[in-house]
Short mmCIF file of C-alpha atoms (C1' of nucleotides) in Angstrom, two decimals:
data_model
loop_
_atom_site.label_atom_id
_atom_site.label_comp_id
_atom_site.label_asym_id
_atom_site.label_seq_id
_atom_site.Cartn_x
_atom_site.Cartn_y
_atom_site.Cartn_z
CA MET W 24 24.11 -22.27 -11.58
CA ARG W 25 25.40 -23.31 -8.20
CA ALA W 26 22.87 -24.62 -5.73
CA ASP W 27 23.49 -21.90 -3.15
CA ALA W 28 23.12 -19.23 -5.79
CA GLU W 29 19.77 -20.58 -6.87
CA ARG W 30 18.71 -20.73 -3.23
CA SER W 31 19.63 -17.06 -2.78
CA ARG W 32 17.77 -16.12 -5.90
CA ARG W 33 14.64 -17.84 -4.63
CA ARG W 34 14.85 -16.11 -1.25
CA ILE W 35 15.36 -12.74 -2.88
CA LEU W 36 12.47 -13.18 -5.30
CA ASP W 37 10.13 -14.27 -2.52
CA ALA W 38 11.14 -11.37 -0.33
CA ALA W 39 10.91 -8.95 -3.25
CA ARG W 40 7.39 -10.03 -4.00
CA ASP W 41 6.27 -9.40 -0.44
CA VAL W 42 8.05 -6.10 -0.10
CA PHE W 43 6.81 -4.82 -3.46
CA LEU W 44 3.30 -5.76 -2.43
CA GLU W 45 3.55 -3.82 0.78
CA ARG W 46 5.50 -0.81 -0.35
CA GLY W 47 5.23 -0.64 -4.10
CA LEU W 48 7.79 -1.23 -6.81
CA ASP W 49 10.03 1.56 -5.57
CA ALA W 50 10.49 0.10 -2.13
CA PRO W 51 14.06 0.25 -0.79
CA LEU W 52 16.08 -2.75 -1.91
CA ASP W 53 17.51 -2.77 1.57
CA LEU W 54 14.20 -4.03 2.90
CA ILE W 55 14.19 -6.89 0.43
CA VAL W 56 17.71 -7.82 1.38
CA ARG W 57 16.84 -7.85 5.05
CA ARG W 58 13.65 -9.84 4.59
CA ALA W 59 15.45 -12.35 2.40
CA GLY W 60 18.09 -12.75 5.06
CA VAL W 61 20.98 -12.26 2.65
CA GLY W 62 23.72 -9.67 2.43
CA PRO W 63 23.27 -6.62 0.20
CA ALA W 64 26.09 -7.77 -2.04
CA THR W 65 24.18 -10.91 -2.90
CA LEU W 66 21.40 -8.88 -4.42
CA TYR W 67 23.58 -6.37 -6.22
CA ARG W 68 25.83 -9.08 -7.59
CA ARG W 69 22.96 -10.78 -9.34
CA TYR W 70 20.93 -7.77 -10.41
CA ALA W 71 22.57 -4.80 -12.03
CA ASP W 72 19.74 -2.52 -10.97
CA ARG W 73 16.21 -2.49 -9.66
CA GLU W 74 14.77 -3.04 -13.09
CA ALA W 75 16.64 -6.32 -13.56
CA LEU W 76 15.23 -7.61 -10.31
CA VAL W 77 11.73 -6.53 -11.16
CA ARG W 78 11.97 -8.16 -14.54
CA ASP W 79 13.19 -11.45 -13.10
CA LEU W 80 10.39 -11.45 -10.55
CA THR W 81 7.79 -10.61 -13.16
CA GLY W 82 8.95 -13.41 -15.41
CA ASP W 83 8.89 -15.85 -12.53
CA LEU W 84 5.35 -14.98 -11.46
CA LEU W 85 3.98 -14.68 -14.95
CA SER W 86 5.24 -18.07 -16.05
CA ARG W 87 3.63 -19.60 -12.99
CA LEU W 88 0.38 -17.81 -13.75
CA GLU W 89 0.46 -19.05 -17.30
CA ALA W 90 0.88 -22.59 -16.06
CA ALA W 91 -2.05 -22.07 -13.71
CA ALA W 92 -4.27 -20.79 -16.52
CA HIS W 93 -3.60 -23.84 -18.65
CA GLN W 94 -4.00 -26.18 -15.72
CA ALA W 95 -7.34 -24.62 -14.84
CA ALA W 96 -8.59 -25.05 -18.38
CA ARG W 97 -7.34 -28.60 -18.56
CA GLU W 98 -8.38 -29.94 -15.20
CA GLU W 99 -11.70 -28.28 -14.51
CA GLY W 100 -14.66 -29.63 -16.40
CA ASP W 101 -17.03 -26.80 -15.57
CA ALA W 102 -16.21 -23.48 -17.22
CA TYR W 103 -17.12 -21.38 -14.22
CA ALA W 104 -15.09 -23.62 -11.93
CA ALA W 105 -12.10 -23.01 -14.17
CA VAL W 106 -12.50 -19.23 -13.88
CA ARG W 107 -12.79 -19.58 -10.17
CA ARG W 108 -9.70 -21.66 -9.95
CA PHE W 109 -7.74 -19.21 -12.05
CA VAL W 110 -8.73 -16.30 -9.84
CA HIS W 111 -7.69 -18.19 -6.73
CA ALA W 112 -4.38 -19.09 -8.36
CA ALA W 113 -3.66 -15.50 -9.35
CA ALA W 114 -4.34 -14.45 -5.79
CA ASP W 115 -2.06 -17.14 -4.42
CA LEU W 116 0.74 -15.96 -6.63
CA ARG W 117 0.13 -12.38 -5.50
CA MET W 118 0.18 -11.08 -9.03
CA GLY W 119 -0.55 -7.63 -7.64
CA ALA W 120 3.14 -7.30 -6.88
CA VAL W 121 4.03 -7.01 -10.54
CA ILE W 122 0.80 -6.11 -12.29
CA PRO W 123 1.97 -2.56 -12.95
CA VAL W 124 4.98 -3.94 -14.81
CA LEU W 125 2.87 -6.29 -16.85
CA LEU W 126 0.51 -3.55 -17.89
CA GLU W 127 2.78 -0.61 -18.43
CA GLY W 128 4.78 -0.16 -21.57
CA LEU W 129 7.97 -0.69 -19.61
CA VAL W 130 8.07 -4.31 -20.57
CA VAL W 131 10.57 -4.53 -23.38
CA ASP W 132 11.43 -8.16 -22.83
CA GLN W 133 9.98 -10.12 -25.74
CA LYS W 134 9.61 -13.31 -23.70
CA LEU W 135 7.51 -11.45 -21.15
CA ILE W 136 5.24 -9.97 -23.77
CA GLU W 137 4.63 -13.32 -25.37
CA SER W 138 3.89 -14.96 -22.06
CA ARG W 139 1.54 -12.15 -21.17
CA THR W 140 -0.28 -12.52 -24.45
CA ARG W 141 -0.67 -16.26 -24.02
CA THR W 142 -1.91 -15.88 -20.48
CA SER W 143 -4.44 -13.19 -21.23
CA GLY W 144 -5.61 -15.23 -24.21
CA ALA W 145 -6.11 -18.27 -22.02
CA LEU W 146 -8.02 -16.14 -19.52
CA ASP W 147 -10.25 -14.75 -22.23
CA ASP W 148 -11.07 -18.28 -23.30
CA LEU W 149 -11.95 -19.27 -19.76
CA ILE W 150 -14.21 -16.28 -19.39
CA HIS W 151 -15.85 -16.71 -22.74
CA ALA W 152 -16.70 -20.29 -21.92
CA ALA W 153 -18.03 -19.27 -18.51
CA HIS W 154 -20.23 -16.64 -20.11
CA GLU W 155 -21.53 -19.20 -22.58
CA SER W 156 -22.32 -21.60 -19.79
CA GLY W 157 -24.53 -18.94 -18.25
CA ARG W 158 -22.89 -19.20 -14.85
CA LEU W 159 -20.78 -16.06 -15.01
CA ARG W 160 -22.59 -12.76 -14.99
CA PRO W 161 -22.29 -11.18 -18.43
CA GLU W 162 -21.29 -7.79 -17.09
CA VAL W 163 -18.07 -9.23 -15.65
CA GLY W 164 -14.90 -9.08 -17.73
CA ALA W 165 -11.29 -10.23 -17.41
CA GLY W 166 -10.27 -6.92 -15.92
CA ASP W 167 -12.84 -7.25 -13.16
CA LEU W 168 -11.52 -10.64 -12.19
CA ILE W 169 -7.90 -9.56 -12.25
CA LEU W 170 -8.66 -6.51 -10.16
CA LEU W 171 -10.62 -8.57 -7.69
CA SER W 172 -7.77 -10.99 -7.28
CA ILE W 173 -5.24 -8.19 -6.88
CA ARG W 174 -7.28 -6.26 -4.38
CA LEU W 175 -8.13 -9.20 -2.20
CA SER W 176 -4.60 -10.59 -2.22
CA ARG W 177 -2.78 -7.47 -1.11
CA PRO W 178 -1.63 -7.62 2.49
CA LEU W 179 -3.85 -5.95 5.04
CA PRO W 180 -2.55 -2.75 6.61
CA GLY W 181 -0.76 -2.75 9.93
CA GLY W 182 -1.30 -5.44 12.50
CA LEU W 183 -4.21 -6.81 10.53
CA SER W 184 -1.81 -8.57 8.22
CA ARG W 185 -1.31 -11.10 10.99
CA LEU W 186 -4.96 -12.02 10.64
CA ASP W 187 -4.29 -13.77 7.40
CA ALA W 188 -0.74 -15.00 7.62
CA ASP W 189 -1.57 -18.21 5.81
CA GLY W 190 -4.05 -16.90 3.23
CA THR W 191 -7.10 -18.72 4.57
CA LEU W 192 -8.99 -15.50 4.87
CA LEU W 193 -8.02 -14.44 1.39
CA HIS W 194 -9.64 -17.49 -0.13
CA ARG W 195 -12.65 -17.15 2.10
CA HIS W 196 -13.22 -13.64 0.89
CA LEU W 197 -12.58 -14.57 -2.72
CA ASP W 198 -15.23 -17.23 -2.36
CA LEU W 199 -17.62 -14.74 -0.84
CA ALA W 200 -17.01 -12.29 -3.64
CA LEU W 201 -17.36 -14.95 -6.30
CA ASP W 202 -20.60 -16.24 -4.88
CA GLY W 203 -21.87 -13.10 -3.27
CA LEU W 204 -22.83 -12.27 0.23
CA THR W 205 -26.53 -12.84 -0.22
CA THR W 206 -28.31 -16.09 0.33
CA GLN W 207 -29.63 -18.17 -2.51
CA ALA W 208 -33.22 -17.19 -1.80
CA ALA W 209 -32.47 -13.56 -2.54
CA PRO W 210 -34.12 -11.70 -5.40
CA ALA W 211 -32.03 -11.17 -8.52
CA PRO W 212 -29.27 -8.68 -7.83
CA ALA W 213 -29.41 -5.32 -9.53
CA PRO W 214 -26.96 -5.28 -12.40
CA ALA W 215 -23.58 -3.95 -11.35
CA PRO W 216 -23.00 -0.42 -12.64
CA GLY W 217 -20.71 0.15 -15.58
CA GLU W 218 -19.35 -1.86 -18.47
CA PRO W 219 -17.42 -5.13 -18.25
CA LEU W 220 -13.78 -4.32 -17.62
CA THR W 221 -11.48 -5.98 -20.10
CA PHE W 222 -7.81 -6.74 -19.97
CA ALA W 223 -7.28 -4.10 -22.62
CA ASP W 224 -8.90 -1.53 -20.33
CA LEU W 225 -6.29 -2.25 -17.73
CA VAL W 226 -3.44 -1.91 -20.19
CA ALA W 227 -4.85 1.33 -21.51
CA ALA W 228 -5.15 2.78 -18.03
CA ALA W 229 -1.64 1.80 -17.09
CA ASP W 230 -0.12 3.09 -20.29
CA ARG W 231 -1.23 6.67 -20.11
CA PRO W 232 1.70 8.96 -19.34
CA ASN W 233 2.43 9.23 -15.64
CA ALA W 234 1.60 12.36 -13.76
CA THR W 235 4.26 12.03 -11.08
CA ASP W 236 2.94 13.37 -7.79
CA MET J 26 -10.23 29.17 14.28
CA ARG J 27 -9.40 31.33 11.31
CA ALA J 28 -10.92 30.36 7.98
CA ASP J 29 -7.59 29.83 6.22
CA ALA J 30 -6.36 27.65 9.09
CA GLU J 31 -9.40 25.42 8.84
CA ARG J 32 -8.89 25.22 5.10
CA SER J 33 -5.30 24.08 5.61
CA ARG J 34 -6.38 21.50 8.14
CA ARG J 35 -8.86 20.06 5.69
CA ARG J 36 -6.28 19.89 2.91
CA ILE J 37 -3.78 18.21 5.18
CA LEU J 38 -6.27 15.65 6.47
CA ASP J 39 -7.39 14.77 2.96
CA ALA J 40 -3.84 14.42 1.74
CA ALA J 41 -2.86 12.44 4.83
CA ARG J 42 -5.64 9.97 4.25
CA ASP J 43 -4.53 9.32 0.70
CA VAL J 44 -0.87 9.06 1.53
CA PHE J 45 -1.47 6.80 4.51
CA LEU J 46 -3.57 4.57 2.28
CA GLU J 47 -0.82 4.29 -0.28
CA ARG J 48 2.22 4.08 1.93
CA GLY J 49 1.02 3.12 5.38
CA LEU J 50 0.88 5.09 8.60
CA ASP J 51 4.63 5.67 8.65
CA ALA J 52 4.73 7.40 5.29
CA PRO J 53 6.97 10.48 5.16
CA LEU J 54 5.11 13.57 6.30
CA ASP J 55 6.86 15.38 3.51
CA LEU J 56 4.70 13.54 1.02
CA ILE J 57 1.56 14.65 2.79
CA VAL J 58 2.73 18.20 2.82
CA ARG J 59 3.45 18.11 -0.90
CA ARG J 60 0.18 16.48 -1.82
CA ALA J 61 -1.73 18.94 0.35
CA GLY J 62 0.00 21.80 -1.41
CA VAL J 63 1.00 23.53 1.82
CA GLY J 64 4.35 24.34 3.34
CA PRO J 65 5.95 21.95 5.83
CA ALA J 66 5.66 24.51 8.57
CA THR J 67 1.90 24.47 8.24
CA LEU J 68 1.76 20.83 9.18
CA TYR J 69 4.31 20.99 11.97
CA ARG J 70 2.72 24.07 13.46
CA ARG J 71 -0.60 22.33 13.92
CA TYR J 72 0.57 18.85 14.84
CA ALA J 73 3.29 18.33 17.40
CA ASP J 74 4.13 14.94 15.94
CA ARG J 75 2.91 12.23 13.62
CA GLU J 76 0.69 10.76 16.29
CA ALA J 77 -1.27 13.97 16.70
CA LEU J 78 -1.97 14.07 12.99
CA VAL J 79 -3.00 10.44 12.90
CA ARG J 80 -5.30 10.97 15.84
CA ASP J 81 -6.98 13.97 14.28
CA LEU J 82 -7.50 12.09 11.03
CA THR J 83 -8.85 9.05 12.81
CA GLY J 84 -11.33 11.11 14.76
CA ASP J 85 -12.45 12.88 11.63
CA LEU J 86 -13.06 9.68 9.67
CA LEU J 87 -14.57 7.76 12.55
CA SER J 88 -17.11 10.42 13.35
CA ARG J 89 -18.16 10.46 9.72
CA LEU J 90 -18.45 6.68 9.72
CA GLU J 91 -20.56 6.78 12.84
CA ALA J 92 -22.91 9.24 11.19
CA ALA J 93 -23.11 6.95 8.17
CA ALA J 94 -23.98 3.95 10.31
CA HIS J 95 -26.85 5.75 11.96
CA GLN J 96 -28.04 7.18 8.70
CA ALA J 97 -28.05 3.74 7.09
CA ALA J 98 -30.11 2.31 9.93
CA ARG J 99 -32.50 5.24 9.85
CA GLU J 100 -33.04 5.69 6.16
CA GLU J 101 -33.00 2.18 4.76
CA GLY J 102 -36.10 0.12 5.35
CA ASP J 103 -34.61 -3.19 4.32
CA ALA J 104 -31.99 -4.61 6.70
CA TYR J 105 -29.75 -5.93 3.98
CA ALA J 106 -29.91 -2.66 2.09
CA ALA J 107 -28.73 -0.93 5.25
CA VAL J 108 -25.70 -3.22 5.53
CA ARG J 109 -24.95 -2.60 1.91
CA ARG J 110 -25.14 1.09 2.31
CA PHE J 111 -22.87 1.02 5.33
CA VAL J 112 -20.23 -0.96 3.48
CA HIS J 113 -20.32 1.47 0.58
CA ALA J 114 -20.03 4.39 2.98
CA ALA J 115 -17.04 2.87 4.77
CA ALA J 116 -15.37 2.37 1.42
CA ASP J 117 -16.08 5.95 0.39
CA LEU J 118 -14.49 7.22 3.56
CA ARG J 119 -11.47 4.99 2.94
CA MET J 120 -11.51 3.72 6.49
CA GLY J 121 -8.57 1.51 5.59
CA ALA J 122 -6.32 4.52 6.09
CA VAL J 123 -6.83 4.47 9.85
CA ILE J 124 -8.15 1.01 10.61
CA PRO J 125 -4.89 -0.04 12.24
CA VAL J 126 -5.21 2.85 14.66
CA LEU J 127 -8.78 2.02 15.49
CA LEU J 128 -7.97 -1.58 16.20
CA GLU J 129 -4.66 -1.39 17.95
CA GLY J 130 -4.35 -0.56 21.60
CA LEU J 131 -2.68 2.69 20.70
CA VAL J 132 -5.92 4.58 20.94
CA VAL J 133 -5.83 6.31 24.29
CA ASP J 134 -8.24 9.05 23.42
CA GLN J 135 -11.46 8.38 25.32
CA LYS J 136 -13.61 10.13 22.73
CA LEU J 137 -12.27 7.87 20.01
CA ILE J 138 -12.92 4.73 22.02
CA GLU J 139 -16.48 5.73 22.70
CA SER J 140 -17.13 6.58 19.09
CA ARG J 141 -15.62 3.29 18.02
CA THR J 142 -17.83 1.39 20.44
CA ARG J 143 -20.95 3.16 19.25
CA THR J 144 -20.09 2.56 15.63
CA SER J 145 -19.29 -1.12 16.01
CA GLY J 146 -22.48 -1.52 18.03
CA ALA J 147 -24.51 0.08 15.29
CA LEU J 148 -22.86 -2.17 12.74
CA ASP J 149 -23.61 -5.26 14.81
CA ASP J 150 -27.25 -4.22 14.92
CA LEU J 151 -27.35 -3.78 11.16
CA ILE J 152 -25.82 -7.19 10.63
CA HIS J 153 -28.01 -8.92 13.17
CA ALA J 154 -31.10 -7.56 11.49
CA ALA J 155 -29.81 -8.59 8.07
CA HIS J 156 -29.17 -12.11 9.34
CA GLU J 157 -32.68 -12.24 10.76
CA SER J 158 -34.14 -11.10 7.49
CA GLY J 159 -32.48 -14.09 5.82
CA ARG J 160 -30.86 -11.98 3.14
CA LEU J 161 -27.32 -11.95 4.51
CA ARG J 162 -25.44 -15.23 4.50
CA PRO J 163 -25.09 -16.42 8.09
CA GLU J 164 -21.40 -17.17 7.76
CA VAL J 165 -20.62 -13.49 7.19
CA GLY J 166 -19.68 -11.33 10.16
CA ALA J 167 -18.84 -7.67 10.80
CA GLY J 168 -15.15 -8.35 10.33
CA ASP J 169 -15.74 -9.80 6.89
CA LEU J 170 -17.62 -6.71 5.80
CA ILE J 171 -15.05 -4.33 7.19
CA LEU J 172 -12.22 -6.20 5.54
CA LEU J 173 -14.06 -6.28 2.27
CA SER J 174 -14.59 -2.56 2.37
CA ILE J 175 -10.96 -1.91 3.29
CA ARG J 176 -9.54 -4.18 0.66
CA LEU J 177 -11.67 -2.91 -2.17
CA SER J 178 -11.18 0.73 -1.28
CA ARG J 179 -7.40 0.76 -1.18
CA PRO J 180 -5.84 2.43 -4.18
CA LEU J 181 -4.70 0.17 -6.97
CA PRO J 182 -0.96 -0.19 -7.45
CA GLY J 183 0.93 1.89 -9.97
CA GLY J 184 -0.73 3.35 -13.02
CA LEU J 185 -3.85 1.32 -12.37
CA SER J 186 -4.92 3.82 -9.76
CA ARG J 187 -5.88 6.08 -12.64
CA LEU J 188 -8.45 3.50 -13.63
CA ASP J 189 -10.61 4.43 -10.71
CA ALA J 190 -9.90 8.05 -10.01
CA ASP J 191 -13.50 8.76 -9.15
CA GLY J 192 -14.40 5.57 -7.31
CA THR J 193 -16.90 4.27 -9.84
CA LEU J 194 -15.04 1.02 -10.16
CA LEU J 195 -14.81 0.65 -6.42
CA HIS J 196 -18.56 0.68 -6.07
CA ARG J 197 -18.99 -1.59 -9.04
CA HIS J 198 -16.74 -4.18 -7.46
CA LEU J 199 -18.33 -3.75 -4.09
CA ASP J 200 -21.66 -4.48 -5.71
CA LEU J 201 -20.26 -7.51 -7.45
CA ALA J 202 -18.84 -8.83 -4.22
CA LEU J 203 -22.03 -8.15 -2.32
CA ASP J 204 -24.18 -9.88 -4.91
CA GLY J 205 -21.68 -12.34 -6.26
CA LEU J 206 -20.32 -12.94 -9.67
CA THR J 207 -22.65 -15.76 -10.54
CA THR J 208 -26.02 -15.39 -12.19
CA GLN J 209 -29.25 -15.83 -10.36
CA ALA J 210 -29.89 -19.21 -11.99
CA ALA J 211 -26.77 -20.62 -10.38
CA PRO J 212 -26.95 -23.48 -7.91
CA ALA J 213 -26.53 -22.62 -4.25
CA PRO J 214 -22.94 -21.56 -3.58
CA ALA J 215 -20.79 -23.80 -1.45
CA PRO J 216 -20.51 -22.30 2.02
CA ALA J 217 -17.50 -20.05 2.35
CA PRO J 218 -14.74 -21.71 4.35
CA GLY J 219 -14.10 -20.66 7.94
CA GLU J 220 -16.05 -19.00 10.72
CA PRO J 221 -17.76 -15.61 10.54
CA LEU J 222 -15.19 -12.95 11.26
CA THR J 223 -16.26 -10.60 14.02
CA PHE J 224 -15.14 -7.13 14.92
CA ALA J 225 -13.55 -8.60 18.03
CA ASP J 226 -11.47 -10.89 15.84
CA LEU J 227 -10.00 -7.87 14.12
CA VAL J 228 -9.19 -6.15 17.37
CA ALA J 229 -7.58 -9.30 18.74
CA ALA J 230 -5.41 -9.69 15.66
CA ALA J 231 -4.28 -6.10 15.73
CA ASP J 232 -3.54 -6.12 19.46
CA ARG J 233 -1.04 -8.91 19.55
CA PRO J 234 2.46 -7.58 20.21
CA ASN J 235 4.22 -6.47 17.05
CA ALA J 236 7.02 -8.48 15.57
CA THR J 237 8.85 -5.67 13.81
CA ASP J 238 10.31 -6.96 10.57
"C1'" DT I 20 41.17 -31.77 -1.90
"C1'" DC I 21 41.38 -27.59 -4.51
"C1'" DG I 22 39.92 -23.78 -7.20
"C1'" DA I 23 36.24 -21.09 -8.62
"C1'" DA I 24 32.15 -19.07 -7.36
"C1'" DG I 25 29.28 -17.20 -3.88
"C1'" DC I 26 28.54 -15.08 0.51
"C1'" DG I 27 27.89 -11.36 4.23
"C1'" DG I 28 29.40 -7.33 6.75
"C1'" DA I 29 31.52 -2.86 7.16
"C1'" DG I 30 31.15 1.48 5.68
"C1'" DA I 31 31.60 5.68 2.23
"C1'" DA I 32 28.66 8.38 -0.68
"C1'" DA I 33 24.27 9.95 -2.10
"C1'" DT I 34 19.67 10.74 -1.22
"C1'" DT I 35 15.65 11.43 1.53
"C1'" DT I 36 13.27 12.97 5.50
"C1'" DC I 37 12.65 15.84 9.43
"C1'" DC I 38 11.90 20.12 11.35
"C1'" DT I 39 12.83 25.22 12.35
"C1'" DC I 40 13.62 29.96 11.46
"C1'" DC I 41 11.97 34.00 9.45
"C1'" DG I 42 10.06 37.44 6.37
"C1'" DC I 43 5.68 38.04 3.95
"C1'" DC I 44 0.60 37.69 3.61
"C1'" DT I 45 -4.32 37.37 4.95
"C1'" DA I 46 -8.30 37.22 7.74
"C1'" DC I 47 -11.11 39.82 10.56
"C1'" DG I 48 -12.42 43.07 14.50
"C1'" DG I 49 -12.80 47.73 15.03
"C1'" DC D 29 -10.46 50.78 5.43
"C1'" DC D 30 -6.83 49.86 8.46
"C1'" DG D 31 -3.99 47.59 12.10
"C1'" DT D 32 -2.40 43.61 13.75
"C1'" DA D 33 -2.49 38.90 15.43
"C1'" DG D 34 -2.28 34.79 13.55
"C1'" DG D 35 -1.17 32.03 9.68
"C1'" DC D 36 1.55 30.92 5.64
"C1'" DG D 37 5.40 28.95 2.55
"C1'" DG D 38 10.22 28.41 1.34
"C1'" DA D 39 15.07 27.87 2.35
"C1'" DG D 40 18.06 24.99 4.31
"C1'" DG D 41 20.87 22.45 8.15
"C1'" DA D 42 20.78 18.19 10.80
"C1'" DA D 43 19.65 13.44 11.04
"C1'" DA D 44 18.35 9.25 9.16
"C1'" DT D 45 17.92 6.19 5.47
"C1'" DT D 46 19.30 4.08 1.26
"C1'" DT D 47 22.53 2.78 -2.22
"C1'" DC D 48 26.27 0.18 -3.63
"C1'" DT D 49 31.28 -1.61 -3.30
"C1'" DC D 50 35.34 -3.74 -1.46
"C1'" DC D 51 37.29 -7.67 0.56
"C1'" DG D 52 38.32 -11.60 3.49
"C1'" DC D 53 35.89 -15.88 4.55
"C1'" DT D 54 32.87 -19.95 3.25
"C1'" DT D 55 30.73 -23.30 0.32
"C1'" DC D 56 30.00 -25.97 -3.75
"C1'" DG D 57 31.21 -29.36 -6.91
"C1'" DA D 58 34.58 -31.69 -9.97
#
DNA sequence: TCGAAGCGGAGAAATTTCCTCCGCCTACGG
DNA sequence: CCGTAGGCGGAGGAAATTTCTCCGCTTCGA
């Protein structure tokens, strides 16, 4: 692949991620093109349709997340620290942009499914170890962590997005959520309501037939 | 005002809040109309333009938030519990839908400004008391709490939104963030990076001139 | 240096969004 | 219970946005 083509691809994927985050997966491709600073033809030449673009982006992000999961397991001695690191990495990647794709049945691509399986397996291992270590609250599951990372990494509405242009605030708030807002001296927190949310719960929710409205 | 007119207003405001949350303040009014289950004329008859609708919605939500702030201060003995309750209330109201309006200079309506001032004052009091009580981490400011409530109360992307149709999950995650994901036995958390975020910080960020792109 | 591959802009076609007109319906005072 | 003022929804034309292609120019890489 020619160098300039690869450069365009990168710019388009980066722009697509941001636009999908802000406007959802059905955002106008025009916006992506404009944000990427390329001509419309450059996008349409590479991607036959929206789905092709979404799939390429999903693969790109997922493979990076998979790498992050393994790296966290490998490089962090403490099990809870590894979970923490994974959550921060998922937020940095802005997995929220493509989470619906990863969870919904739409994914036909075999490569994607395998990567997803490996990644969620790695995450389960991290969490299991953290539970064993006694550091991670038992009522917290993989789904809770993923949702936390998605919710905190979505761009803020309106002018507020400027508040966190570089992501400092995102990591600050992730840290606060991971550790809690209360001081150490506080009495034991009441157990959070509900059951631990698993990865499978997310998939199940996303898979139910869509009521379009 | 006739009973059916008031009923329509309510339906439109509720729908507008949801649509603005999902698509931002420049979402097509058509969507609101459809979600509200009313005819387009019903919206346009009442509101001369988008701004009028946004203003009415903002006033509606803000006055309810103000009531919640006072109620929290009045009914909760413990200072930290009051903060907690306020954050949950703000999330329930989905203040994120109109936060940009409240923070940006666009608000000309004197009533709105006064209500905003009263509410942020009440919140500051809650937080100050919670800091005094030693329960709330000192590096947490009003802005942090508002952002937390906004971020956790925005709808999840795609099919995931079905996961939390009734808001149970929202409050679960709010609780987790407030108390932290670690167990009581954990060592003292590292201080969160950065300075406490104040309400004024939010306003300042939102007020800077918009770079439209 | 040359050919193949990639690029962006102009713009036609399709779709979405905005907004009004108008005939029917409903709330509510008498 | 009835009259009517006020409210309602749907149809649909105008305007704006979005999609997607053609084509002449530029850039990469052998």
